[in-house]
């Protein structure tokens, strides 16, 4: 094993970048975990089920008096505690998860209730690999909503949308048109970070859709700024890139509301390709003009 003390600063930086690109977010857990004891507990939990399997009567053999009848092809189901100890439960079908998400979202009567409901929701696989549930922050009464795509590694660590360098650039973008992070409602389409920053699957998008649509319905914004390729496709239902979707006013229909929305490049896109900042600036000016026409921003 190579010690970090034996690496030059450049070599250490290259190693850290390699781990980050591979999806590694932290090298040590916050608390020590005894994996050997964990493995022994899992074996002990499975042992009663294996013993029960061995004690089944052979085909055609009658069970002893007082012994429960077991069907030849019936699987032995361990007790609830044993099932919990043996590992995560199988995911429920995607269609059922979508129905659960719709029910949870529709029964929430406020953003506070919706936040609590999403944090308790466990039928999306993304939640099991994420550290935090990212929910809307800022001023829900402002009439202005800014929606990103999915949490980044920084968002997942900090527990809030648009953290790190991407968030710092967004703060500057908002400030350039007279807004602040606290004067708008800031949120993301997906509340949990996909592993390795991969794109969410279609099933994951369908499960998360009721949550973001309910956020919009409860906040009742008058104008929405959509950031990023994924978010623009999600709301506008088109397969074009962000360069083809940005800068044009469209409509987002949620419940009984139809809200004007404009898409622009995500701050992370601008950090990767700063040359596109001029395009984002034109989109911000269009968004500012709309807010002024709606009396949501002072002249």
Steps between C-alpha positions, in 0.01 A plus 500: 500500500634843408489760775368845417821635653694339213304684232577842358222763512438450127480121537269529799272740312488263202409209730220698665362602160507135393296399806255787444445401135436142613222618731693476828386785724673424829768250598404448863166455667408738778489207743697178497311193376598149604440313172599167655234530772249615238572191290468267799164659589377442146605132516332458838179654363496260205572189710142447631365513145757244382417270791130524425574412138687186608221393737233488227341155457593317185247474218218267603610493862242609753612763751542399861215582741510872584729577208371761256410386151734647239415494132773334291570814293439759769797715600572541869450864594726621780363714778486879440809558713688236302396653168620842613833359613556309177523817290283758314154395393424458129380817330130519429388512134554837335130546424408448862774741610362767266152454647639531851688816405185654353300420811769640730532818294128563462430461871757765596325831567811715544864500403589407857275194483638409159858523624419266790323259267788486251751442777291204619448360149706184441373360171763661276835325470681834477421574863685191622829612344472870586612668816243781502150577376518833317190715523405853401655791688450876491187715477192298406291820485722678248321372190841419352627143467839373383520127429815298441543137404631262768720547807875504452750344738529837677122529530483150645764583762358841590133399487394800290458573126774673302792466739869531427643684200182447300299669773745787527468567129120483524509760777694731267257433214201587718671808640563625146123536447415630846419172675647298782480138601272596789265704281400211271388142554790277404449129437589204278306246293650199679527512883776238528841488336538220242813290567804635319294795372347276233179604324182383676321211331154536351349310794678727749374808317144367506523434875640846575269694266207526747732656758632784285159563345347524848771746604403719206127467572544595867738791432289637211787686330430761236818424302751214497866489398600147400871423510671225308442253220333235716255743662403658168427163343313388812258793495475577129480140377752554221821316416701798379812614685496797735641713217184431300264536796645806672390860456142429391197549722287191542233389745500250785154367583457368855160426654285798404796734448684591181827676575732672249847349508830560328798265491866590524832329554574349838778671699702179476479524121642850521785388724586234243464731199528867609459613138126431538457762771389752237210270410401463863518878544250551218266248668534675834413834341187344347407355838557837667278675246220248563525548876474875457196465275337286769590756769716238675815708468547871543625705207 
